[in-house]
Short mmCIF file of C-alpha atoms and ligand atoms in Angstrom, two decimals:
data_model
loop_
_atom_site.label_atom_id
_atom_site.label_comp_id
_atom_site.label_asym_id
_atom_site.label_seq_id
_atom_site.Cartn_x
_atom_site.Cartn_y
_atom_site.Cartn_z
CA UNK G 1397 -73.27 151.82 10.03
CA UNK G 1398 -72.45 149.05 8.02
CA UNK G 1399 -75.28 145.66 8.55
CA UNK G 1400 -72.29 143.33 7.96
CA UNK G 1401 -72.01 141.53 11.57
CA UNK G 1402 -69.13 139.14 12.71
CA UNK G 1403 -71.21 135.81 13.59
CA UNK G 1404 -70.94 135.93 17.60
CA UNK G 1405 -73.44 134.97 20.31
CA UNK G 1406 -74.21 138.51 20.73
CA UNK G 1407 -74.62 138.83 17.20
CA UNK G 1408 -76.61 135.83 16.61
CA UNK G 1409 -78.67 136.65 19.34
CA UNK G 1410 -79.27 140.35 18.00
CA UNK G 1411 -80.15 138.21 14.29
CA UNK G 1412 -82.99 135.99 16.10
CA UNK G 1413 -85.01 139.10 17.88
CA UNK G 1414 -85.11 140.54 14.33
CA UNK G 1415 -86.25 137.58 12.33
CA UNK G 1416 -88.75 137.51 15.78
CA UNK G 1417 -90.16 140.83 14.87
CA UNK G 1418 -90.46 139.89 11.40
CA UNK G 1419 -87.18 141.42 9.87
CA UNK G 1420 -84.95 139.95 7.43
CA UNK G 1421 -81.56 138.35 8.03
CA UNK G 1422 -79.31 137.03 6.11
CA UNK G 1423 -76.96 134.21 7.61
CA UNK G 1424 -74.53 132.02 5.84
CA UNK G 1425 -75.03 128.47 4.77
CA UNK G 1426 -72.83 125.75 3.25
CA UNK G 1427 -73.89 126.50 0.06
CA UNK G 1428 -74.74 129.73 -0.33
CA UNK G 1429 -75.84 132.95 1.92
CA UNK G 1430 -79.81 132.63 2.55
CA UNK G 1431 -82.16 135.77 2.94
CA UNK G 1432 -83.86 134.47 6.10
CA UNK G 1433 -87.17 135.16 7.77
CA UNK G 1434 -89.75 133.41 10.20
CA UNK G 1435 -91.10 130.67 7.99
CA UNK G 1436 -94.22 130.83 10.21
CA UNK G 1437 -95.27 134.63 9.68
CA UNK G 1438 -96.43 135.65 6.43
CA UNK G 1439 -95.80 138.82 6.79
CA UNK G 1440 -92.57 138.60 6.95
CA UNK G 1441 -91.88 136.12 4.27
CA UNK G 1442 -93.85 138.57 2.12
CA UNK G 1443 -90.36 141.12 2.72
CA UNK G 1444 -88.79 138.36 1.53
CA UNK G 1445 -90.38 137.99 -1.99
CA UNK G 1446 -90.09 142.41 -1.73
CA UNK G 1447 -86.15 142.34 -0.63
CA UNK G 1448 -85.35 140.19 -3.92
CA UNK G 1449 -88.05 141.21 -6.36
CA UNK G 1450 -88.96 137.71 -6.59
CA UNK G 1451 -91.93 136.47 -8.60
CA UNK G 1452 -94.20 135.52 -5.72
CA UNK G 1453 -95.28 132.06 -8.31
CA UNK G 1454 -91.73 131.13 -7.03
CA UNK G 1455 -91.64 128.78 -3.53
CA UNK G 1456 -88.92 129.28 -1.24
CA UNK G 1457 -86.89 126.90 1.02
CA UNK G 1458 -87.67 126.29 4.74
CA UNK G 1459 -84.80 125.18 7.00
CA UNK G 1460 -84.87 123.57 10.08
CA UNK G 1461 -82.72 121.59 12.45
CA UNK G 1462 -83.22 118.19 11.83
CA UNK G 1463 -85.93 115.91 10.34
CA UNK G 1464 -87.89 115.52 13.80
CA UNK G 1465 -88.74 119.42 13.57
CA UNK G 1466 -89.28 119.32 9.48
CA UNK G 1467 -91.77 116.42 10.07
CA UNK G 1468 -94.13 119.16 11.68
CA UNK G 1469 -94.46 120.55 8.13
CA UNK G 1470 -94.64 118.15 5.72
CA UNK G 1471 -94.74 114.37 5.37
CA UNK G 1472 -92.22 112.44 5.11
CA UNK G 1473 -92.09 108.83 3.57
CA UNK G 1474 -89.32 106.53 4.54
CA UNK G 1475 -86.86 107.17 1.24
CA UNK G 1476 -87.04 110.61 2.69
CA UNK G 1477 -86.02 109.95 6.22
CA UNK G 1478 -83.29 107.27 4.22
CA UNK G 1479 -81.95 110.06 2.64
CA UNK G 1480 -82.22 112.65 5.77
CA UNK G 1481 -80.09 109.99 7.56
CA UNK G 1482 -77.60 110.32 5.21
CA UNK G 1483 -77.34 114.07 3.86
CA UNK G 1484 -78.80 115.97 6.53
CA UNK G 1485 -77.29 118.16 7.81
CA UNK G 1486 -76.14 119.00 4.35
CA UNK G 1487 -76.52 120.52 0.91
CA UNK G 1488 -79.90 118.13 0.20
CA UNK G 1489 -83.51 120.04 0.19
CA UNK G 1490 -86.55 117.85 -0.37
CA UNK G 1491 -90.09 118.54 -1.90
CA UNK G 1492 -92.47 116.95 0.52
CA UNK G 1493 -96.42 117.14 0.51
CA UNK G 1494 -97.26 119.39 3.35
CA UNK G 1495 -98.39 118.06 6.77
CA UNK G 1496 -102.24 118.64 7.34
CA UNK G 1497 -101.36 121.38 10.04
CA UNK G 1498 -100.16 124.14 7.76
CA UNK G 1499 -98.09 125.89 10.18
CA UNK G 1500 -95.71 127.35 7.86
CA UNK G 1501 -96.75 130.81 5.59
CA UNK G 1502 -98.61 129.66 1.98
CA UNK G 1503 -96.59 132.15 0.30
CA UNK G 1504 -93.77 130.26 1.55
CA UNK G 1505 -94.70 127.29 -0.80
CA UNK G 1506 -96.53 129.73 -2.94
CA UNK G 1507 -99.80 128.28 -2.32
CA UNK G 1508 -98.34 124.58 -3.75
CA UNK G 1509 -99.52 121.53 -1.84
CA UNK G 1510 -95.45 120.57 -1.11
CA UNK G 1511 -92.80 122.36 0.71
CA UNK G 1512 -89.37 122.29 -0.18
CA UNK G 1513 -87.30 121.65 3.55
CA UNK G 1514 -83.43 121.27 4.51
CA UNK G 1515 -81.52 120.75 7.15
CA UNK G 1516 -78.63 122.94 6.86
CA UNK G 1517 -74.98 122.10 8.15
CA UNK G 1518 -72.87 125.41 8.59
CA UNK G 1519 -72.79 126.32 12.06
CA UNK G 1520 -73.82 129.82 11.87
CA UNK G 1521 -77.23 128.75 10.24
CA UNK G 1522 -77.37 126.18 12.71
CA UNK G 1523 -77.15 127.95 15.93
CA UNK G 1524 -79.47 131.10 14.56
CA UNK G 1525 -82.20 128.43 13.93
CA UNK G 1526 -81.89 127.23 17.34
CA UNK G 1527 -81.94 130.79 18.97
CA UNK G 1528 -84.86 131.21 17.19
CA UNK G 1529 -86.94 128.40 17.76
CA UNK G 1530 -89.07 128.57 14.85
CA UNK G 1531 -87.92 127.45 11.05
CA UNK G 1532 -86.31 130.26 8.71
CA UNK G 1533 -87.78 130.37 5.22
CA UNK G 1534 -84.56 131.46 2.81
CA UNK G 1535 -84.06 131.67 -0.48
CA UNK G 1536 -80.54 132.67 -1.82
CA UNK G 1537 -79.60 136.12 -0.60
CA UNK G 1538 -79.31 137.76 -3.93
CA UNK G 1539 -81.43 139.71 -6.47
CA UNK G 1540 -83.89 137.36 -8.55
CA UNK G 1541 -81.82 136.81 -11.47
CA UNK G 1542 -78.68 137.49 -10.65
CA UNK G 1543 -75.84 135.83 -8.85
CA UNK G 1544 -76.07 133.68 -6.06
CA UNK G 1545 -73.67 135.34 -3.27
CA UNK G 1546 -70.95 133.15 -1.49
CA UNK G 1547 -69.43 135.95 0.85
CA UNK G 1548 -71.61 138.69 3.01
CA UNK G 1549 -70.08 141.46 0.51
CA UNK G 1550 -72.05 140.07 -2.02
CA UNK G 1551 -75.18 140.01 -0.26
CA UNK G 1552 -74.80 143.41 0.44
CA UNK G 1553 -74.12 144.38 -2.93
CA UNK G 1554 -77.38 142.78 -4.44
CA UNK G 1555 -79.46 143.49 -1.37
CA UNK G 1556 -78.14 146.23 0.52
CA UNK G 1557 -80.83 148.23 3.07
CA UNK G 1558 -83.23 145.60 1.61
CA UNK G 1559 -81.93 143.60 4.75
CA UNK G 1560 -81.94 144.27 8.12
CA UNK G 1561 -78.62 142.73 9.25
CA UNK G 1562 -75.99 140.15 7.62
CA UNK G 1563 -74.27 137.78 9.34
CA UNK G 1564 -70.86 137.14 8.22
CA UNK G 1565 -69.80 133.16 8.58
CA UNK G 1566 -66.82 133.74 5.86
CA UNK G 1567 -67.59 131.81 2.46
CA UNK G 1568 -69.40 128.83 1.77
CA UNK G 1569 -68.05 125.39 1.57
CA UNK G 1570 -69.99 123.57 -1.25
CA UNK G 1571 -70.49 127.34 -2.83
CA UNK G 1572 -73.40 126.09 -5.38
CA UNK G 1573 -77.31 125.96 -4.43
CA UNK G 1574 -78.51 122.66 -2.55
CA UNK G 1575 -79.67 119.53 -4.73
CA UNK G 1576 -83.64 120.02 -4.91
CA UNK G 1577 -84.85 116.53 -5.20
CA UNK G 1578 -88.91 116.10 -5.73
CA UNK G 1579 -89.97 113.27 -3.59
CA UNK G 1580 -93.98 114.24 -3.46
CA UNK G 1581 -94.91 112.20 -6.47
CA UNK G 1582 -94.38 108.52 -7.79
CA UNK G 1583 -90.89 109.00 -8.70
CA UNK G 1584 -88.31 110.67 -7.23
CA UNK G 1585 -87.08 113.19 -9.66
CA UNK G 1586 -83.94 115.96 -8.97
CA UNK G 1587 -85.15 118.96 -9.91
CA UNK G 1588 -82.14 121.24 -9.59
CA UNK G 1589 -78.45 119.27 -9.40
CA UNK G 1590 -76.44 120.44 -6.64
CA UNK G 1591 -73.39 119.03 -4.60
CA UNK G 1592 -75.10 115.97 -3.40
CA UNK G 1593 -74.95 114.28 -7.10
CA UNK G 1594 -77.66 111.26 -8.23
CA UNK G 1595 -74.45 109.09 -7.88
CA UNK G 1596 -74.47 109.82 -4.43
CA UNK G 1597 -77.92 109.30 -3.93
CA UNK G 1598 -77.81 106.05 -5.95
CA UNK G 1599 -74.40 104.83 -3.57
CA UNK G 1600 -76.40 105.18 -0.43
CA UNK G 1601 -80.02 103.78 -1.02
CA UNK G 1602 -79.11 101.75 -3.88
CA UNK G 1603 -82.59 103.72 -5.87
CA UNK G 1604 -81.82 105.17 -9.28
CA UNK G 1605 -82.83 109.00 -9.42
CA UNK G 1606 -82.90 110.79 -12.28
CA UNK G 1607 -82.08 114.66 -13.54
CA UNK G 1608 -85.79 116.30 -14.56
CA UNK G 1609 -85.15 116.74 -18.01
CA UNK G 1610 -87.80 119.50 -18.81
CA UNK G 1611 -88.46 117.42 -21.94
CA UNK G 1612 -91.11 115.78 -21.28
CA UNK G 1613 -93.64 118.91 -20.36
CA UNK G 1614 -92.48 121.84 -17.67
CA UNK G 1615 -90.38 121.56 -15.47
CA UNK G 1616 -91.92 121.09 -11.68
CA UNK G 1617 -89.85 123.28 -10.03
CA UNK G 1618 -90.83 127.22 -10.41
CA UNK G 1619 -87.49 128.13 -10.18
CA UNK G 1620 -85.62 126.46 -13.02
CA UNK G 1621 -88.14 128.31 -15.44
CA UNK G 1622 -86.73 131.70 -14.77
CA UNK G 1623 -83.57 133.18 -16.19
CA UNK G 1624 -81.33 132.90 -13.29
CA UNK G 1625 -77.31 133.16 -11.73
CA UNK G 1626 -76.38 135.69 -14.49
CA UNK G 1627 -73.32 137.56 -14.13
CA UNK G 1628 -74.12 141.24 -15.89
CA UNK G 1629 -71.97 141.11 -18.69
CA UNK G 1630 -71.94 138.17 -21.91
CA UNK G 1631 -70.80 134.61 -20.77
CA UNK G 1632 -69.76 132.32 -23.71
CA UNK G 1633 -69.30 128.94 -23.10
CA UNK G 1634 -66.85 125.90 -24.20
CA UNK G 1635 -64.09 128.03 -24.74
CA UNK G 1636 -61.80 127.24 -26.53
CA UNK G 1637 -59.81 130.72 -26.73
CA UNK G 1638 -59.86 134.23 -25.70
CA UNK G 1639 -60.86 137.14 -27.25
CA UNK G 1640 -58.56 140.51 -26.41
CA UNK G 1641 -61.57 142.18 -24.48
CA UNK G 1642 -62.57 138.68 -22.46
CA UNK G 1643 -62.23 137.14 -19.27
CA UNK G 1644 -61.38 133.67 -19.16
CA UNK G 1645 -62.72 131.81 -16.80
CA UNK G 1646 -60.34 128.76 -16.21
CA UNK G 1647 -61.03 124.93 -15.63
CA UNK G 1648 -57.92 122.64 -15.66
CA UNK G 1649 -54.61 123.64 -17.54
CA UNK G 1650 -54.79 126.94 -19.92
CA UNK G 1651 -51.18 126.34 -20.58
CA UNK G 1652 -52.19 126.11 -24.49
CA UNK G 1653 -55.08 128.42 -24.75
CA UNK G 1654 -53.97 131.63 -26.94
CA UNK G 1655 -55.67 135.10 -27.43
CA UNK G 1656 -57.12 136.08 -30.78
CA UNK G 1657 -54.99 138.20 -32.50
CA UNK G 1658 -51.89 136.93 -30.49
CA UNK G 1659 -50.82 135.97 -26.57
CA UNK G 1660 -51.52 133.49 -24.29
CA UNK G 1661 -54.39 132.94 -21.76
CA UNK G 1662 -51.76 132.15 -18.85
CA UNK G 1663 -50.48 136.47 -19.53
CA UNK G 1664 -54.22 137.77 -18.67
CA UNK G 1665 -53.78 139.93 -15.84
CA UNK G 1666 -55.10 138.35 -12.83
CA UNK G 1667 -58.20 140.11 -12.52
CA UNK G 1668 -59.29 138.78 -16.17
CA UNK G 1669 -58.33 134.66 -14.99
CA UNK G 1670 -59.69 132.83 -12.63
CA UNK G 1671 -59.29 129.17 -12.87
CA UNK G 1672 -61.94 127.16 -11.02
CA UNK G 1673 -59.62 124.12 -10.30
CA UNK G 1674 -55.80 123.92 -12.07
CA UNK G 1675 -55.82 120.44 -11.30
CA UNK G 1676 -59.56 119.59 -12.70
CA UNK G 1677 -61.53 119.22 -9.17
CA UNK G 1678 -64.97 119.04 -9.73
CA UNK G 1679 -65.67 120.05 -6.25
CA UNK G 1680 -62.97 122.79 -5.74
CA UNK G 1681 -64.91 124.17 -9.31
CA UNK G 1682 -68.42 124.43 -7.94
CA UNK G 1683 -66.81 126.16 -4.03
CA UNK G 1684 -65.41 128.79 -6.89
CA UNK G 1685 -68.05 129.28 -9.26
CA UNK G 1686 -70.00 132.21 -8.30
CA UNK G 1687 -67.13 133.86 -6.51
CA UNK G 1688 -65.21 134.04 -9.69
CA UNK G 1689 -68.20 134.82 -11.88
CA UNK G 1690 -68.94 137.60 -9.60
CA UNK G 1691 -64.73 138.74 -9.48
CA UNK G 1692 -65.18 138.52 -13.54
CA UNK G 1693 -67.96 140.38 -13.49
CA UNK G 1694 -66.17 142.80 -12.18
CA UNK G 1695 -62.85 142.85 -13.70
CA UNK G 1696 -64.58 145.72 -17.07
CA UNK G 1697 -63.58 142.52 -19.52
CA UNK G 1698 -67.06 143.38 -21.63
CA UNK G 1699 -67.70 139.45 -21.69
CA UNK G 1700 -66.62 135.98 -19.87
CA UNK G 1701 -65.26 132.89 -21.98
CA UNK G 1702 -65.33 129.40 -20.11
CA UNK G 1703 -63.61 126.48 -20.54
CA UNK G 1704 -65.41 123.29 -20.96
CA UNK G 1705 -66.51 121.86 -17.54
CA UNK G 1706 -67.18 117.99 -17.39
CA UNK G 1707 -70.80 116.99 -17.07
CA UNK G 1708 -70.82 114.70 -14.58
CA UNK G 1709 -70.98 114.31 -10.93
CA UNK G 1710 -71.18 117.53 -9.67
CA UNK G 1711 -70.03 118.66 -12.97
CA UNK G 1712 -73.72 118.63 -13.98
CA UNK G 1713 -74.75 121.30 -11.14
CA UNK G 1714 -71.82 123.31 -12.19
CA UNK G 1715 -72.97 123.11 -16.12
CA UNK G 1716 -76.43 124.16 -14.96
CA UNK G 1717 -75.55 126.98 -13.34
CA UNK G 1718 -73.11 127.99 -16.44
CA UNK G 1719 -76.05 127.36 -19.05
CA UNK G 1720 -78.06 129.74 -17.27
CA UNK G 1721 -75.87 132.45 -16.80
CA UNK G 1722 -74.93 132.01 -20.47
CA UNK G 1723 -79.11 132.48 -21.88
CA UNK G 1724 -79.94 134.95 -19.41
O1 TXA M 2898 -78.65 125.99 -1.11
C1 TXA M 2898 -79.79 126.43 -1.12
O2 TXA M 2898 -80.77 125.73 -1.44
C2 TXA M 2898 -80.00 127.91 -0.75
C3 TXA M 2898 -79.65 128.05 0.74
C4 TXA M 2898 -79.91 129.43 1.27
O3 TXA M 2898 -80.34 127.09 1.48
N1 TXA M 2898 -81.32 128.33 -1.04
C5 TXA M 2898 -81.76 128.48 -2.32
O4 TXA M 2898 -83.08 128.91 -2.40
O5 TXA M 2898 -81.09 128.25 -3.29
P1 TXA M 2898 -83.73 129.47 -3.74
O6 TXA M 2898 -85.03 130.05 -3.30
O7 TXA M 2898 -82.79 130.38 -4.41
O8 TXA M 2898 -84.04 128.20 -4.60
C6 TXA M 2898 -85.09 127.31 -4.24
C7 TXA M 2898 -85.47 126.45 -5.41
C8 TXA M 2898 -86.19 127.25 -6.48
O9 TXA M 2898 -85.76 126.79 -7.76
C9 TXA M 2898 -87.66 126.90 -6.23
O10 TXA M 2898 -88.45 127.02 -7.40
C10 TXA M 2898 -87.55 125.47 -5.76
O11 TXA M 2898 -86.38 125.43 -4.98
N2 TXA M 2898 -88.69 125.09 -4.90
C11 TXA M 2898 -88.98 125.55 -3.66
N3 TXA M 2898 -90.13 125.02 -3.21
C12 TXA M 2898 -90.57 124.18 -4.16
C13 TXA M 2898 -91.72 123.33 -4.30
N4 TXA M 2898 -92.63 123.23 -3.33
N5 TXA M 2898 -91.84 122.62 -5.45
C14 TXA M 2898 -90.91 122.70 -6.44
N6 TXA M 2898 -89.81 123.49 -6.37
C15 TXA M 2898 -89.65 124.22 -5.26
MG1 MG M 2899 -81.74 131.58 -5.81
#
């Protein structure tokens, strides 16, 4: 019996008494699919941090319905609620210092004084936290390490009878992880980019954020330590040809990229090019990233060449997630 579920009432409703008893579901998101349990039952986040072989040093992401229920967990100073106003529902998660009632699991927040919350906008994930009642702790429904997955087949690939059910909501929108932005100490600092971009954030409060470096000492958020969204074969970066046994992985025109030895890029057989946006859109790239990482992964090329990608706007979200797959 396959655990892939078409998202209807009945199924939605069949999702919440699982994550009730403490099961695992995973649901889709705008961003990417989320392995979800009850935020508020250790026990079952514990499955969580099992299901992905996640180092339990690493916090997770709680989502909720709007800022009204997040305020129950954490507290939230008026740049927050600024930026809740304008991003929420959407692909934003904020690190808030945790309210004094500590509702939520520790191992959720893996015994840090913040928790990381969002408000997510994809229906599905909307309507199974409502059935609920209670906020779903989800981290991205993959392996640690490898791939984020953007379609319920890829869940089940990396997970499969780790989780109880999947709800299919077909693929995600924004298709890259949510912008983590770190708002529990003096400055705010983004700790992971994502599809809301500091531009963004600077348009609509008129407050300069900035990228966290790493530079200047660790970085604050567990996550970006670890080797993370790599595909399983070689990715090389900045591109600027092919090599016979590579898959190219496309951004803008590859009308004058050749293959080593001879032949153009545009000849690759389909299954060896993707291109993540012919005409150069930043946001059509980061919908196709990990899809066409995981097709390429896929394709028996023994290693992935990638075109330059622009690093800016979300350019710099897409870069991060290419840098890592390229060190891992
Ligand atoms: O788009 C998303 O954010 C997806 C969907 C499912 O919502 N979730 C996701 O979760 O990407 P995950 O667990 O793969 O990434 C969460 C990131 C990690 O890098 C983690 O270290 C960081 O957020 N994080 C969580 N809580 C934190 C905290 N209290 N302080 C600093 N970083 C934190
Ligand atoms: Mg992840």
């Amino acid at each position: 019996m396959s655990i892939i579920a078409a998202a209807s009432q009945d199924a939605i409703q069949k999702a919440a008494s699982i994550l009730t008893d403490g099961g695992l579901v995973a649901f889709p998101t705008e961003t990417v699919y989320g392995l979800g349990a009850n935020a508020l039952d250790g026990k079952a986040v514990a499955r969580i941090f099992e299901a992905k072989g996640r180092p339990a040093f690493n916090p997770l992401i709680v989502h909720y319905l709007s800022l009204e229920d997040a305020a129950q967990d954490v507290v939230a100073p008026d740049f927050a609620k600024e930026l809740a106003a304008h991003f929420w529902p959407g692909p934003l998660t904020m690190i808030l210092p945790r309210a004094r009632e500590r509702r939520v699991s520790e191992l959720a927040s893996a015994g840090l004084p913040t928790l990381a919350v969002r408000v997510p906008a994809h229906e599905t994930a909307r309507k199974l936290i409502k059935t609920c009642g209670f906020p779903l702790a989800a981290p991205s429904a993959n392996r640690s390490g490898s791939l984020s997955p953007t379609s319920p087949q890829h869940v089940a690939d990396s997970l499969g009878g780790a989780v109880d059910m999947i709800l299919a909501g077909g693929t995600c929108a924004v298709g890259l992880e949510s912008t983590v932005i770190d708002l529990s100490a003096d400055e705010p600092v983004i700790l992971r980019p994502g599809g809301v971009t500091a531009e963004d954030i600077e348009r609509a409060t008129g407050l300069t954020v900035f990228y966290d470096g790493g530079d200047h000492g660790k970085p604050r958020s567990p996550g970006q330590l670890l080797k993370h969204y790599a595909p399983k074969i070689p990715v090389r970066l900045n591109a600027v040809d092919v090599s016979p046994n590579e898959a190219l992985l496309a951004f803008g025109s590859v009308k004058f990229m050749g293959v080593r030895g001879g032949g153009f890029a545009k000849d690759l057989p389909t299954e060896k090019l993707k291109n993540l946006s012919e005409t150069g859109d930043l946001y059509e790239a980061a919908s196709n990233l990990f899809s066409m990482l995981h097709a390429l992964d896929k394709s028996g090329a023994s290693a992935i060449a990638v075109m330059n990608v622009p690093d800016q706007g979300v350019g710099i979200a897409i870069n991060d997630r290419l840098k890592r797959a390229a060190n891992a």
